[in-house]
Structure formats: structure tokens, C-alpha cells
Coordinates of C-alpha atoms in Angstrom, one line a residue:
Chain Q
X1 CA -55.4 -7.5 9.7
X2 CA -52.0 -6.4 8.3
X3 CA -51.0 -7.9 4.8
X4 CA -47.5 -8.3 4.9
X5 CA -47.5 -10.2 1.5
X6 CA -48.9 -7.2 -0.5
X7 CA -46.6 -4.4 -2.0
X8 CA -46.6 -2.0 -5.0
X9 CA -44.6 -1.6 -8.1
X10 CA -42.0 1.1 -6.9
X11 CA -43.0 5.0 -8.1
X12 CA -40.8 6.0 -10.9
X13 CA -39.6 9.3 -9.9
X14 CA -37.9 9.5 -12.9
X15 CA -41.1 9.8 -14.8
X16 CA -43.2 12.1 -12.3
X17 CA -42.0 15.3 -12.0
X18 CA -39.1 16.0 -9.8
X19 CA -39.9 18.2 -6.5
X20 CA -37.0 20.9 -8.4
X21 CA -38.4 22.3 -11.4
X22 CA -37.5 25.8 -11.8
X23 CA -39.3 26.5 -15.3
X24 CA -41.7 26.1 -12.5
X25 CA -41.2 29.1 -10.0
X26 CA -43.2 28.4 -7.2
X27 CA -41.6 25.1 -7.1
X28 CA -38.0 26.8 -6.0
X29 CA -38.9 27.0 -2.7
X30 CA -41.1 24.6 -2.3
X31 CA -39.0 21.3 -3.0
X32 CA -36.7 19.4 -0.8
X33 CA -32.8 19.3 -1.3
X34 CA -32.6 16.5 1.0
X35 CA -33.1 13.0 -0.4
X36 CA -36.3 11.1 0.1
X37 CA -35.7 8.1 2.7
X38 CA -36.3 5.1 1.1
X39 CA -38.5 2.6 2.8
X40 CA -36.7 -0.4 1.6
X41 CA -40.3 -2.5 3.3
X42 CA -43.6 -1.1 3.4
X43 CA -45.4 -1.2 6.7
X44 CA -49.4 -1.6 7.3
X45 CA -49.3 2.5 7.5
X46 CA -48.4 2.6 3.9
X47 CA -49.9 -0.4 2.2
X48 CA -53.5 0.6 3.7
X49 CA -56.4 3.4 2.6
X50 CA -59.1 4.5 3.4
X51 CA -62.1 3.0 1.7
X52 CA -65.4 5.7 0.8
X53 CA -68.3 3.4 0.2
X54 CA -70.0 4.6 3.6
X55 CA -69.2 8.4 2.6
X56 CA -72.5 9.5 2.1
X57 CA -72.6 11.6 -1.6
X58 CA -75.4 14.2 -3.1
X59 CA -77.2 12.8 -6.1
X60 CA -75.5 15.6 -7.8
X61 CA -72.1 15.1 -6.6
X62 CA -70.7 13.9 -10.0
X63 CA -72.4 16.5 -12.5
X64 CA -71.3 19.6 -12.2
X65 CA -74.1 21.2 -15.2
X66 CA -76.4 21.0 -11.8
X67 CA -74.6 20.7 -8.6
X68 CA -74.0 24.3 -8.3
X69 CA -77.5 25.7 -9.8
X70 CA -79.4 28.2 -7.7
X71 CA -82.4 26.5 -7.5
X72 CA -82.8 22.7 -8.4
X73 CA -86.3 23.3 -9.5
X74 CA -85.3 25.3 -12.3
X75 CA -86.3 23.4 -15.3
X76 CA -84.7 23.5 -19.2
X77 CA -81.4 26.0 -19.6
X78 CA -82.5 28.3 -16.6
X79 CA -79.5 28.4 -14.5
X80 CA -77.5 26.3 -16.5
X81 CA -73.1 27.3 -16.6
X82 CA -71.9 28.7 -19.6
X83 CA -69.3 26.5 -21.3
X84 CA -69.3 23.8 -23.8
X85 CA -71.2 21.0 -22.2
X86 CA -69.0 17.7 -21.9
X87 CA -68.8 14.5 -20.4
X88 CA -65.3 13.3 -18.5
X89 CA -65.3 9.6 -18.1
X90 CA -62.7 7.0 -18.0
X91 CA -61.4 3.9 -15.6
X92 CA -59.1 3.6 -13.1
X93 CA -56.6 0.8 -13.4
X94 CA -53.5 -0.3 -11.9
X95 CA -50.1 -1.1 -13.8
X96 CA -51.1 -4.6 -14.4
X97 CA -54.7 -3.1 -16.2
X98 CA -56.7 -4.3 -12.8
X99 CA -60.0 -2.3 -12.0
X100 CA -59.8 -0.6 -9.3
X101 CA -63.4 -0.3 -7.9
X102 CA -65.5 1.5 -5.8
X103 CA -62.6 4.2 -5.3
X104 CA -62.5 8.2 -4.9
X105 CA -62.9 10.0 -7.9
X106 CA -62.5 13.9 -6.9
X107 CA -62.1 16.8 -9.5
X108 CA -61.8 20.5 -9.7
X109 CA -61.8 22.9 -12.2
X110 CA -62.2 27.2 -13.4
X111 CA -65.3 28.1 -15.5
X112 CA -65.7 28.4 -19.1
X113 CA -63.7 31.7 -18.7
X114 CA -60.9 30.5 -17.1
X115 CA -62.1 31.6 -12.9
X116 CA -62.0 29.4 -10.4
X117 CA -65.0 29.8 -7.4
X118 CA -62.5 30.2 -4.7
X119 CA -61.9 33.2 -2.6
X120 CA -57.9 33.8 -3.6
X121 CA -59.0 33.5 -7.5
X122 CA -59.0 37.8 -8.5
X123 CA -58.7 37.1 -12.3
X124 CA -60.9 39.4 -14.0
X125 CA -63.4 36.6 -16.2
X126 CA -66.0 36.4 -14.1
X127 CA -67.5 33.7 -12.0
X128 CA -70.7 31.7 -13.1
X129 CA -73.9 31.7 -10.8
X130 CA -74.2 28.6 -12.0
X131 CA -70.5 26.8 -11.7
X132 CA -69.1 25.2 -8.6
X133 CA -66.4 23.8 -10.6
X134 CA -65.9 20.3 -7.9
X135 CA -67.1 16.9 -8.4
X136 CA -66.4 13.6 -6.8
X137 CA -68.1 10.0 -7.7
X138 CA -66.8 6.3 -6.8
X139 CA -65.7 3.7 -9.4
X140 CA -68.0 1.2 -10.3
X141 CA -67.2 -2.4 -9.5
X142 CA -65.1 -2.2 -12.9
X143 CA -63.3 0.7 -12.1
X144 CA -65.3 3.3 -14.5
X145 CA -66.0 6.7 -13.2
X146 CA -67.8 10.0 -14.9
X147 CA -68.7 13.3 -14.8
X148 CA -71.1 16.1 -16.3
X149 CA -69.0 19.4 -16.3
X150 CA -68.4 22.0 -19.0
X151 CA -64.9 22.7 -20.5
X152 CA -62.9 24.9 -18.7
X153 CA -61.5 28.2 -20.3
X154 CA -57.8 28.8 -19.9
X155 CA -55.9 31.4 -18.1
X156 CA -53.0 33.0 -16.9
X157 CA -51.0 33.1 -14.5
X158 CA -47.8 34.8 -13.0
X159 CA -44.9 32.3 -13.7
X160 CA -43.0 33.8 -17.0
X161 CA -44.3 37.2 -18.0
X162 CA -47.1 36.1 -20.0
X163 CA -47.9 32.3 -18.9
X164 CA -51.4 30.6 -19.6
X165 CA -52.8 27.1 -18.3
X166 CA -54.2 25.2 -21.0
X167 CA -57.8 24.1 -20.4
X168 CA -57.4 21.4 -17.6
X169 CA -59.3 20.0 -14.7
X170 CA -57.2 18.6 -11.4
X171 CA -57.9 15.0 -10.9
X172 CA -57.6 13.1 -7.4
X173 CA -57.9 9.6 -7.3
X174 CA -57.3 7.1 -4.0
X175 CA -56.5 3.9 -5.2
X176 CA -56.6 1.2 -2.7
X177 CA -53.3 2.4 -0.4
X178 CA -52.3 5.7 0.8
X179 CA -49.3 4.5 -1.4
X180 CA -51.6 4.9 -4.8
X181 CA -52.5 8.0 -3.7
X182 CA -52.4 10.3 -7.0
X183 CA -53.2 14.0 -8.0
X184 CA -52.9 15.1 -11.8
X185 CA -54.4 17.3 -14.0
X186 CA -56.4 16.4 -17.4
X187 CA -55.3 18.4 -20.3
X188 CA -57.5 18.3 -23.7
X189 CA -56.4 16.4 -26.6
X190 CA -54.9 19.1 -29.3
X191 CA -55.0 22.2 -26.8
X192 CA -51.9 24.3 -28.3
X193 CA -50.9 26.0 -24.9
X194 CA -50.0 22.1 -24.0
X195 CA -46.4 22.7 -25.1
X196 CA -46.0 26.1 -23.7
X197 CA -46.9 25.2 -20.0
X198 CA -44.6 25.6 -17.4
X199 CA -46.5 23.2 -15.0
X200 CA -46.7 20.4 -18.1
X201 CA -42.5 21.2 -18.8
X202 CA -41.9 20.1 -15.4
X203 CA -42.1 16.5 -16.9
X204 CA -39.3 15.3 -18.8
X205 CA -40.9 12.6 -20.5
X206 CA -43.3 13.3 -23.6
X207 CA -44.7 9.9 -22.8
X208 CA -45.8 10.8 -19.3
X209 CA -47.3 14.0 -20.3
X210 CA -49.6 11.9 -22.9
X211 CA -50.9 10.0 -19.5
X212 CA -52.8 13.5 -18.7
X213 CA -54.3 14.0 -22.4
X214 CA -58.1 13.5 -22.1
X215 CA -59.2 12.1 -25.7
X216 CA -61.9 13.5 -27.8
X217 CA -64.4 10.0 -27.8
X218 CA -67.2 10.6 -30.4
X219 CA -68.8 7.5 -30.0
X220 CA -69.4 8.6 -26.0
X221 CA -70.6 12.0 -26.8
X222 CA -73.9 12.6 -26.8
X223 CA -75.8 14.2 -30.3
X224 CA -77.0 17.3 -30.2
X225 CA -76.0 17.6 -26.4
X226 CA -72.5 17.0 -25.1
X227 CA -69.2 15.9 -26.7
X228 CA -67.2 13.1 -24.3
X229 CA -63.5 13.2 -23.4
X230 CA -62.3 10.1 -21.9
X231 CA -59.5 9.9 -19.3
X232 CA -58.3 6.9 -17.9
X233 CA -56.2 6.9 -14.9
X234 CA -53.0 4.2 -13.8
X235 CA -52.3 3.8 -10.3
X236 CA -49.2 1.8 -8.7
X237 CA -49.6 -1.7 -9.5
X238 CA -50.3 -4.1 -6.3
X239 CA -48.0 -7.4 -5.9
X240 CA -48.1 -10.7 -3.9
X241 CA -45.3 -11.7 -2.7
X242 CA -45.3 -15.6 -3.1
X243 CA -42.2 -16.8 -1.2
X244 CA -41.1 -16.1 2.2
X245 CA -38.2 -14.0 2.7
X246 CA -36.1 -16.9 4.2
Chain F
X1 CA -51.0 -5.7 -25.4
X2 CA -47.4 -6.6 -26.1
X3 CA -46.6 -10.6 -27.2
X4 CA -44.8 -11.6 -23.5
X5 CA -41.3 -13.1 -24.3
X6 CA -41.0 -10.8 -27.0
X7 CA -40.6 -7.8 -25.1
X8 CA -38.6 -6.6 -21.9
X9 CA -41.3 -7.4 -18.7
X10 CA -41.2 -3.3 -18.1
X11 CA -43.2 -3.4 -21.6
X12 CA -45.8 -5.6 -19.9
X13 CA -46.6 -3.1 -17.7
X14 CA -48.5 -0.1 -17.7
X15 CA -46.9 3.6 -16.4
X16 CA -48.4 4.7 -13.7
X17 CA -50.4 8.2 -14.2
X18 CA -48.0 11.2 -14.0
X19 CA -48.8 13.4 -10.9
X20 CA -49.3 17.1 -11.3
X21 CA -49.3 19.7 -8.6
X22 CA -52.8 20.6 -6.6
X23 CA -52.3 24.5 -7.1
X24 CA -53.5 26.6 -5.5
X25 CA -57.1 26.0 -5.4
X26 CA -57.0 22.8 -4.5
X27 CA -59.4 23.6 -1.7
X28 CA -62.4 24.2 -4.1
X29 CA -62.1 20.5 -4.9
X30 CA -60.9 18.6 -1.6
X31 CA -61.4 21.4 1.2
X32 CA -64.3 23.3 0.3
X33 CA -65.1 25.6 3.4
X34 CA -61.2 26.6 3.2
X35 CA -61.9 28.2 -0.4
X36 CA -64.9 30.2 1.2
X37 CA -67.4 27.6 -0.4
X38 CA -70.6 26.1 0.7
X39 CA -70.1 22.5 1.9
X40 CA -71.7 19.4 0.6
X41 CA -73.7 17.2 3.5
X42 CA -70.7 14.7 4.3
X43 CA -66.9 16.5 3.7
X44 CA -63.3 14.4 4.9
X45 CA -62.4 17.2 6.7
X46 CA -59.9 17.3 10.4
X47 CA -62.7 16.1 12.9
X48 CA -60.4 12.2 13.2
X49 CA -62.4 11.9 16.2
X50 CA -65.0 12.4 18.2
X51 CA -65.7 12.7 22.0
X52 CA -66.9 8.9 22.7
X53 CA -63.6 7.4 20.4
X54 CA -61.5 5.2 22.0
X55 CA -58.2 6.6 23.5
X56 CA -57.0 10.0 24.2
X57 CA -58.6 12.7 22.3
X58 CA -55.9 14.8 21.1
X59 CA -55.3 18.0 18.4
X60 CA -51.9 18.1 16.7
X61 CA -51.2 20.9 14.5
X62 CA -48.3 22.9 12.9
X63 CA -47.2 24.9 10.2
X64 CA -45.5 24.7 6.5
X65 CA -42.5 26.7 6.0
X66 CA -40.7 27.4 2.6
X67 CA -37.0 27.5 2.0
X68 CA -37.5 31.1 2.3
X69 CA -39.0 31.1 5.9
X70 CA -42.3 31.7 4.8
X71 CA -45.3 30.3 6.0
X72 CA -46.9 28.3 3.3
X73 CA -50.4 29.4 3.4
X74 CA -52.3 27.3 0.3
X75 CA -51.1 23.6 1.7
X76 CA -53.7 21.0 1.3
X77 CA -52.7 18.1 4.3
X78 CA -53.9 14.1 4.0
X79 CA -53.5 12.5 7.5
X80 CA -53.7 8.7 8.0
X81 CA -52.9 7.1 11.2
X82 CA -53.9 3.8 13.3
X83 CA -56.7 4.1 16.1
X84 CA -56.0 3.6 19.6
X85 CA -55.5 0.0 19.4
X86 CA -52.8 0.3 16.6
X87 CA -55.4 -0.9 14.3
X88 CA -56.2 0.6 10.7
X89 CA -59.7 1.3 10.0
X90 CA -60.1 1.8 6.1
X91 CA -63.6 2.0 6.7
X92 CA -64.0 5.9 6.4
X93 CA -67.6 6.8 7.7
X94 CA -68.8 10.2 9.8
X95 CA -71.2 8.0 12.0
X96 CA -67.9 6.7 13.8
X97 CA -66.4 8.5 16.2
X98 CA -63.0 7.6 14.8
X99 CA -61.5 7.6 11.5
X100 CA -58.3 6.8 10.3
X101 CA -58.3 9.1 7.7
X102 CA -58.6 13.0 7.8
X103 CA -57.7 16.0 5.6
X104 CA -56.6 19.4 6.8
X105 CA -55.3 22.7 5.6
X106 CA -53.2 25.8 6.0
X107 CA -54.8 28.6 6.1
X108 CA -54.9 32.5 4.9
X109 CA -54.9 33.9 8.2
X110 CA -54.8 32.9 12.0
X111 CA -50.9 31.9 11.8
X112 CA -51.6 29.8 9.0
X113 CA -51.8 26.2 10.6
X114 CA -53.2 23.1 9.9
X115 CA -54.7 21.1 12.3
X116 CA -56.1 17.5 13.6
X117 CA -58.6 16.7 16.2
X118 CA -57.9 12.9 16.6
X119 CA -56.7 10.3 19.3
X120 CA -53.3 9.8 20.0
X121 CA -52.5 6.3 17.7
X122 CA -51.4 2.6 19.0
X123 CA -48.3 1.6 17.8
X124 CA -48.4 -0.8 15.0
X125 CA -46.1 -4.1 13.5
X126 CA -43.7 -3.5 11.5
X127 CA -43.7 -6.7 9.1
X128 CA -40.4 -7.5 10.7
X129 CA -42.1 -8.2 13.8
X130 CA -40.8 -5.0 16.0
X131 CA -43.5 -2.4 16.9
X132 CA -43.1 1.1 15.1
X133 CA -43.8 3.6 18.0
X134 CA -47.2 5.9 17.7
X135 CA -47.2 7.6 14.4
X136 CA -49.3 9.5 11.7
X137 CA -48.6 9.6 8.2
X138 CA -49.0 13.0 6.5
X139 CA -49.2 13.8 3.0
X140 CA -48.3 17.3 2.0
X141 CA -50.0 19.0 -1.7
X142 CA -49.8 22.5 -2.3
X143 CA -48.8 24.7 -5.4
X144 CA -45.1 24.8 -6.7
X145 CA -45.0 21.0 -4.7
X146 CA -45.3 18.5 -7.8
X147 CA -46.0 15.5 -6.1
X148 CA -46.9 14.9 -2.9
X149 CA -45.1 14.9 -0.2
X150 CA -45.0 11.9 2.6
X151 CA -44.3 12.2 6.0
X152 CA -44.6 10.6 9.5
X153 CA -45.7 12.5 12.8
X154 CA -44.2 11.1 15.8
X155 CA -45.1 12.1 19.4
X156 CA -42.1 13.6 22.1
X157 CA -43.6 11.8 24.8
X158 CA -42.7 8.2 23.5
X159 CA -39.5 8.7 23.6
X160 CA -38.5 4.9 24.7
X161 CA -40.8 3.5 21.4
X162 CA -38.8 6.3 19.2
X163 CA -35.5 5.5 20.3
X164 CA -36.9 1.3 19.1
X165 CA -39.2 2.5 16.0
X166 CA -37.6 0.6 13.1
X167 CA -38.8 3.3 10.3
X168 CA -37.4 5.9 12.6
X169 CA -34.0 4.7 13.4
X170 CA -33.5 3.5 10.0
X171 CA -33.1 7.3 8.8
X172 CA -29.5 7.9 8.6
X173 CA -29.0 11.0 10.4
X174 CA -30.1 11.3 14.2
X175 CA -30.4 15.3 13.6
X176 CA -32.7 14.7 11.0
X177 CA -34.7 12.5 12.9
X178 CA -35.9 14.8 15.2
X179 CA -37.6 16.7 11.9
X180 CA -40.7 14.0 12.4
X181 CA -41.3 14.6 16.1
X182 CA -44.3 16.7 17.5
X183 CA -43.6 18.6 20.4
X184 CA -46.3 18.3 23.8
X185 CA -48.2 21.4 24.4
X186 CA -51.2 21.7 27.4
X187 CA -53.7 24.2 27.1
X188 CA -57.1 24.3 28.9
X189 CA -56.5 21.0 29.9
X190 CA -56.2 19.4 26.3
X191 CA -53.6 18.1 25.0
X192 CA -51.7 19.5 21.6
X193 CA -48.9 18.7 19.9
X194 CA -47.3 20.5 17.0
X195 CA -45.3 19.9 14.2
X196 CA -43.9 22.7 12.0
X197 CA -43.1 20.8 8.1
X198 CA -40.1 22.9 6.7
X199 CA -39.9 21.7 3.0
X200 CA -36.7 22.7 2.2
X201 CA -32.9 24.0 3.9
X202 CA -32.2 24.7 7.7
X203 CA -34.2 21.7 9.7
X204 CA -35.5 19.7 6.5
X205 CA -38.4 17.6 7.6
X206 CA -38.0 14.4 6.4
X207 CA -40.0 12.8 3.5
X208 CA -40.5 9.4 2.7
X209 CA -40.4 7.3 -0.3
X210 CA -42.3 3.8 -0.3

């Protein structure tokens, strides 16, 4: 079945970053100089998605204090990360504030000292026993999704000669096309290395970096156990077209 | 919300996330094994399709290459294509032996090249009523790459549905053109084909906006 009615509010290209950021060094080589070919219609290919509610998941898959612990029968702190324990929750929406439900969630993210459990990460903090540092979950029918995780240390990186990533976890979310498709990265609410990152600078808008700002939500933390930092993501609005082209 | 009438319609409507790039490890969180991880009991990983899928079973693979020349060796690949039928199956579940949904990687070592085990796809409608010839769409993440990049995979031997496809004769230059189109390999009696992505300069691949 092929839905030749449906289309999404166009990206604003103007508002993501552009491919050619060079206060972004890696990205120098990396972007195109050619311009994008504009598909003036969408076909099936790009207005469908895959759909994960047959993907089978671990009961852990979306907590992150125990999805990487040794041995699941520990019990109390025993094998618990290090890091200050918080919950990351929020909705995704689309441009018109529409749930979008039952879609992937995925996120990843370095330890409380800033080191990420993969084999090309050689920064001296060391890694947790205790920290995977990836989650994924489904929305809900109303489009909420959460995680258990701690809150990730920041660290540097070889860009300028002394260049650190604020505290952020990279966020993946489907959406209902391959045309939603979005990757971002949450930054915390008040983090002073916001301002100085290369990777947030290659945004030109203030506004669109306050789309990544996770916000402190005291009334969703938990007392005497986690603090909450909601993060609610927008995805490309869908349309119906209601006249024939004719 | 804003009073409608009052306001410009953009106002009525929400911005869309801003995008951020992947980094480079992206493969802790959406290609596990690649980052030297354990695996969780269900991945999306490069296995499109199983023997028992309908159509020809198939491997495409290729490479990412910088402006530089250089391999790009931290890419992070989304694949989304049509069964044999030309038919999308959003339904993504391992107990099928085809899905039209897949994920692959470059890698550190081995030549550095991502690949598909799949079945070669149907054509499909374009809403204009002419058939696009057999295609994959690919979506490119890596670090210094800020937002994805999207691409289509098209196969050498359909030359005739090329030459017709209305997404691929609609890109300006002819030259260019041939950027999307996977070359036939046979090896061991299985079919490959491969598609080198160069992101930038001499032989530009060609990315898409839609």
C-alpha cells in the first residue's frame, strides 16, 4: 500500500547544521560541495519506515543503572555505575505536537568520567564494570519514552588544542518515515562547556541549539534517589494532501 | 500555543529537533559488536535476508571515501529498500526471512567496507505512475558528517529501468548519475555488487534531499 497523499513539512537546512562546518574539523572532509538533489515529490521509499513493535527487547534495555551489571543477582549498590543517578524522559512529537507512538528510542553515552565502552575510546578515565552506556525503549501509545542512566562526565577531544564535550548523551529516534529519521545529542540544562563546543557551534541558530537542552524536572525526580531531566524530541511534521494535483 | 490569525502559520508550528553528528562511537549505541561490545538477544544489524526470502539473495557492499581519499573507517550505514515484489515491509521482525530495513558499518580493518546480505529489490511506483528501477536507499552517519546523509543504490545490470527511473533521470548531470550505481561482481557463485560513497570532490556520490 503506497500513500501518495502523505508528505512531510520540508527539513529546514537552514536550522540543522550545514554538512561544512569548519569550527568543526573533522567535518572538512567529510561534507559534500555538491548540492543536495531535491526530490521535488516523495516516493513510497522515502515516506515509509520501519516499524519495531515485533523487535524483541531485554527487560533492561531502557535502564542503563542495570543493563550492564555483572551479575543481575546482585542485590542493593553491588555493581551499580558510578555517576549521579538520573532519569531521561520526554515525548516524541511531530511539528504539529502529534504523538508519535510506539517508535525507536536508541541512546548512547561515556561514563561518569567522560569514557565511552568502545574499543577506539583510549582516554585515560577509566571505564565502569558496571556501565554499558546504550539504551533503547519504544514510545508509548502517547509518544513518551524514558530511561535509567547516570550523567555522563565530559571530555576532550582533539578539535582546537584544548576542546571538551559538555556532558551529553546521542539520541536516535525513527519517527514514522525514513524521512523523520533524526540523530541529536542531549546536552544538560546550565552545563558551561555548552557555549564553548565546537560540535554545538556548528548550529547557527541559538534557538535550535535550545531544542538539544535536557531540562532539570524536579517534580519527575525521584527523592532521595534520582534527579529527572526531560527531553522531548520534534520530528518532521506529516501532511495530507487533500486535493488532487489536477 | 500561539492565538492562530494572530501570528505568521510558521509560528503554529513546531521546529523540528536539530540533528547532531553520531561521532564516533556511534556503534556502542546502534552497532554494538562493531564497538567490540557484547550484543543484546535481537540487534538491526546487515542480515536483510535470509536463505528461504523471496528473490535473489544478494550482498552489496562498498566503501566511504573522504575528500582526502581516505577510507572513512567509523561510518555508521541505515539501508531501506523494497522486497522482491517492490513492496515495503515496515514490519521489522528477525523471524522473517526478509526485512526491509538493515543497518551496517565500516569497519577498522579488512578494507574498511560495509556490507548487506539482502535480495536484490522489485521496482516500485513512483506516485506519478512510472516505475523507479530497483533501488536501496542508504543513509550515511559518521563523525565530522552533521546530518545524515541520503542516498540511493542502483544496480548496473538494469540498465533499461535506469535509463526510465524518474528519481534517477531527474538528477541534472548524467556524470553524476552514475555516482548511485553498484557495479556486478561474481564470486563463488554469489552475486555482489559494490558501491564505493565518496562524500566529497572527484566522483561526488550523490545525496538526496526529500
Amino acid at each position: 500500500m503506497q500513500d501518495h497523499n502523505k508528505r512531510f513539512v520540508e527539513r529546514d537546512r537552514n536550522w540543522h547544521p550545514p554538512a561544512y562546518a569548519p569550527g568543526y574539523k573533522t567535518s572538512v572532509p567529510r561534507s559534500p560541495q555538491q548540492a543536495l538533489a531535491s526530490m521535488q515529490q516523495a516516493t513510497a521509499s522515502e515516506l515509509t519506515g520501519p516499524d519495531f513493535r515485533h523487535l524483541r527487547m531485554g527487560p533492561h534495555d531502557n535502564d542503563l543503572l542495570l543493563n550492564f551489571r555483572e551479575d543481575p543477582a546482585l542485590a542493593g549498590a553491588a555493581g551499580l555505575p558510578v555517576g549521579e543517578r538520573i532519569i531521561m524522559f520526554g515525548r516524541v512529537i511531530d511539528q504539529f505536537g502529534k504523538p508519535v507512538p510506539h517508535t525507536l528510542v536508541e541512546m548512547w553515552q561515556a561514563n561518569a568520567g567522560g569514557r565511552y565502552r568502545h574499543k577506539n575510546d583510549r582516554y585515560l578515565a577509566p571505564l565502569d564494570p558496571g556501565f554499558g552506556g546504550v539504551g533503547r525503549t519504544l514510545t508509548d501509545e502517547q509518544g513518551w519514552y524514558r530511561f535509567r542512566t547516570i550523567k555522563p562526565g565530559p571530555y576532550p577531544w582533539p578539535n582546537d588544542p584544548n576542546s571538551w564535550r559538555p556532558s551529553h548523551i546521542h539520541v536516535s529516534v525513527m519517527g514514522p518515515s525514513i524521512s523523520t529519521r533524526l540523530i541529536t545529542q542531549m546536552y544538560f540544562e546550565g552545563d558551561p562547556l555548552i557555549p564553548l563546543c565546537p560540535i554545538v557551534h556548528t548550529i547557527k541558530d541559538p534557538a535550535a541549539v535550545e531544542t538539544m537542552i535536557g531540562r532539570l524536572d524536579m517534580a519527575h525526580s525521584r527523592p532521595m534517589d534520582c534527579l529527572a531531566y526531560r527531553f522531548d524530541l520534534v520530528v518532521r511534521g506529516e501532511l495530507q494532501t487533500f486535493f488532487e494535483n489536477q | 500555543m500561539k492565538q492562530p490569525n494572530s501570528v505568521p502559520t510558521s509560528e503554529l508550528m513546531l521546529r523540528e529537533t536539530a540533528s547532531q553528528t553520531a561521532g564516533p562511537y556511534v556503534h556502542i549505541g546502534l552497532a554494538l559488536a562493531a564497538a567490540g561490545n557484547p550484543t543484546r538477544d535481537e540487534e538491526i544489524w546487515n542480515e536483510m535476508a535470509k536463505p528461504g526470502a523471496e528473490g535473489e539473495l544478494i550482498e552489496v557492499v562498498g566503501t566511504v571515501i573522504d575528500g582526502n581519499g581516505d577510507l572513512v573507517r567509523d561510518a555508521f550505514l541505515e539501508a531501506w529498500q523494497a522486497d522482491a515484489n517492490g513492496v515495503y515491509q515496515p514490519e521489522f521482525d528477525l523471524k522473517k526471512p526478509f526485512n526491509s530495513f538493515g543497518r551496517t558499518a565500516t569497519t577498522f580493518d579488512h578494507g574498511s567496507e560495509w556490507s548487506l546480505k539482502t535480495v536484490k529489490p522489485g521496482p516500485v511506483a513512483h506516485p506519478n505512475g512510472q516505475l523507479m528501477a530497483p533501488h536501496i536507499n542508504l543513509a550515511i552517519f559518521a563523525r565530522g558528517i552533521n546530518i545524515q546523509l541520503q542516498t540511493r543504490l542502483y544496480f548496473e545490470d538494469e540498465a533499461e529501468a535506469n535509463a526510465a527511473c524518474p528519481v534517477l533521470s531527474r538528477i541534472e548531470s548524467p556524470t553524476r548519475r552514475q555516482t548511485l550505481i553498484a557495479k556486478r561482481e561474481e564470486a563463488d557463485g554469489k552475486v555482489r555488487y559494490r558501491l564505493d560513497i565518496r562524500l566529497q570532490g572527484e566522483g561526488e556520490t550523490v545525496f538526496f534531499d526529500f
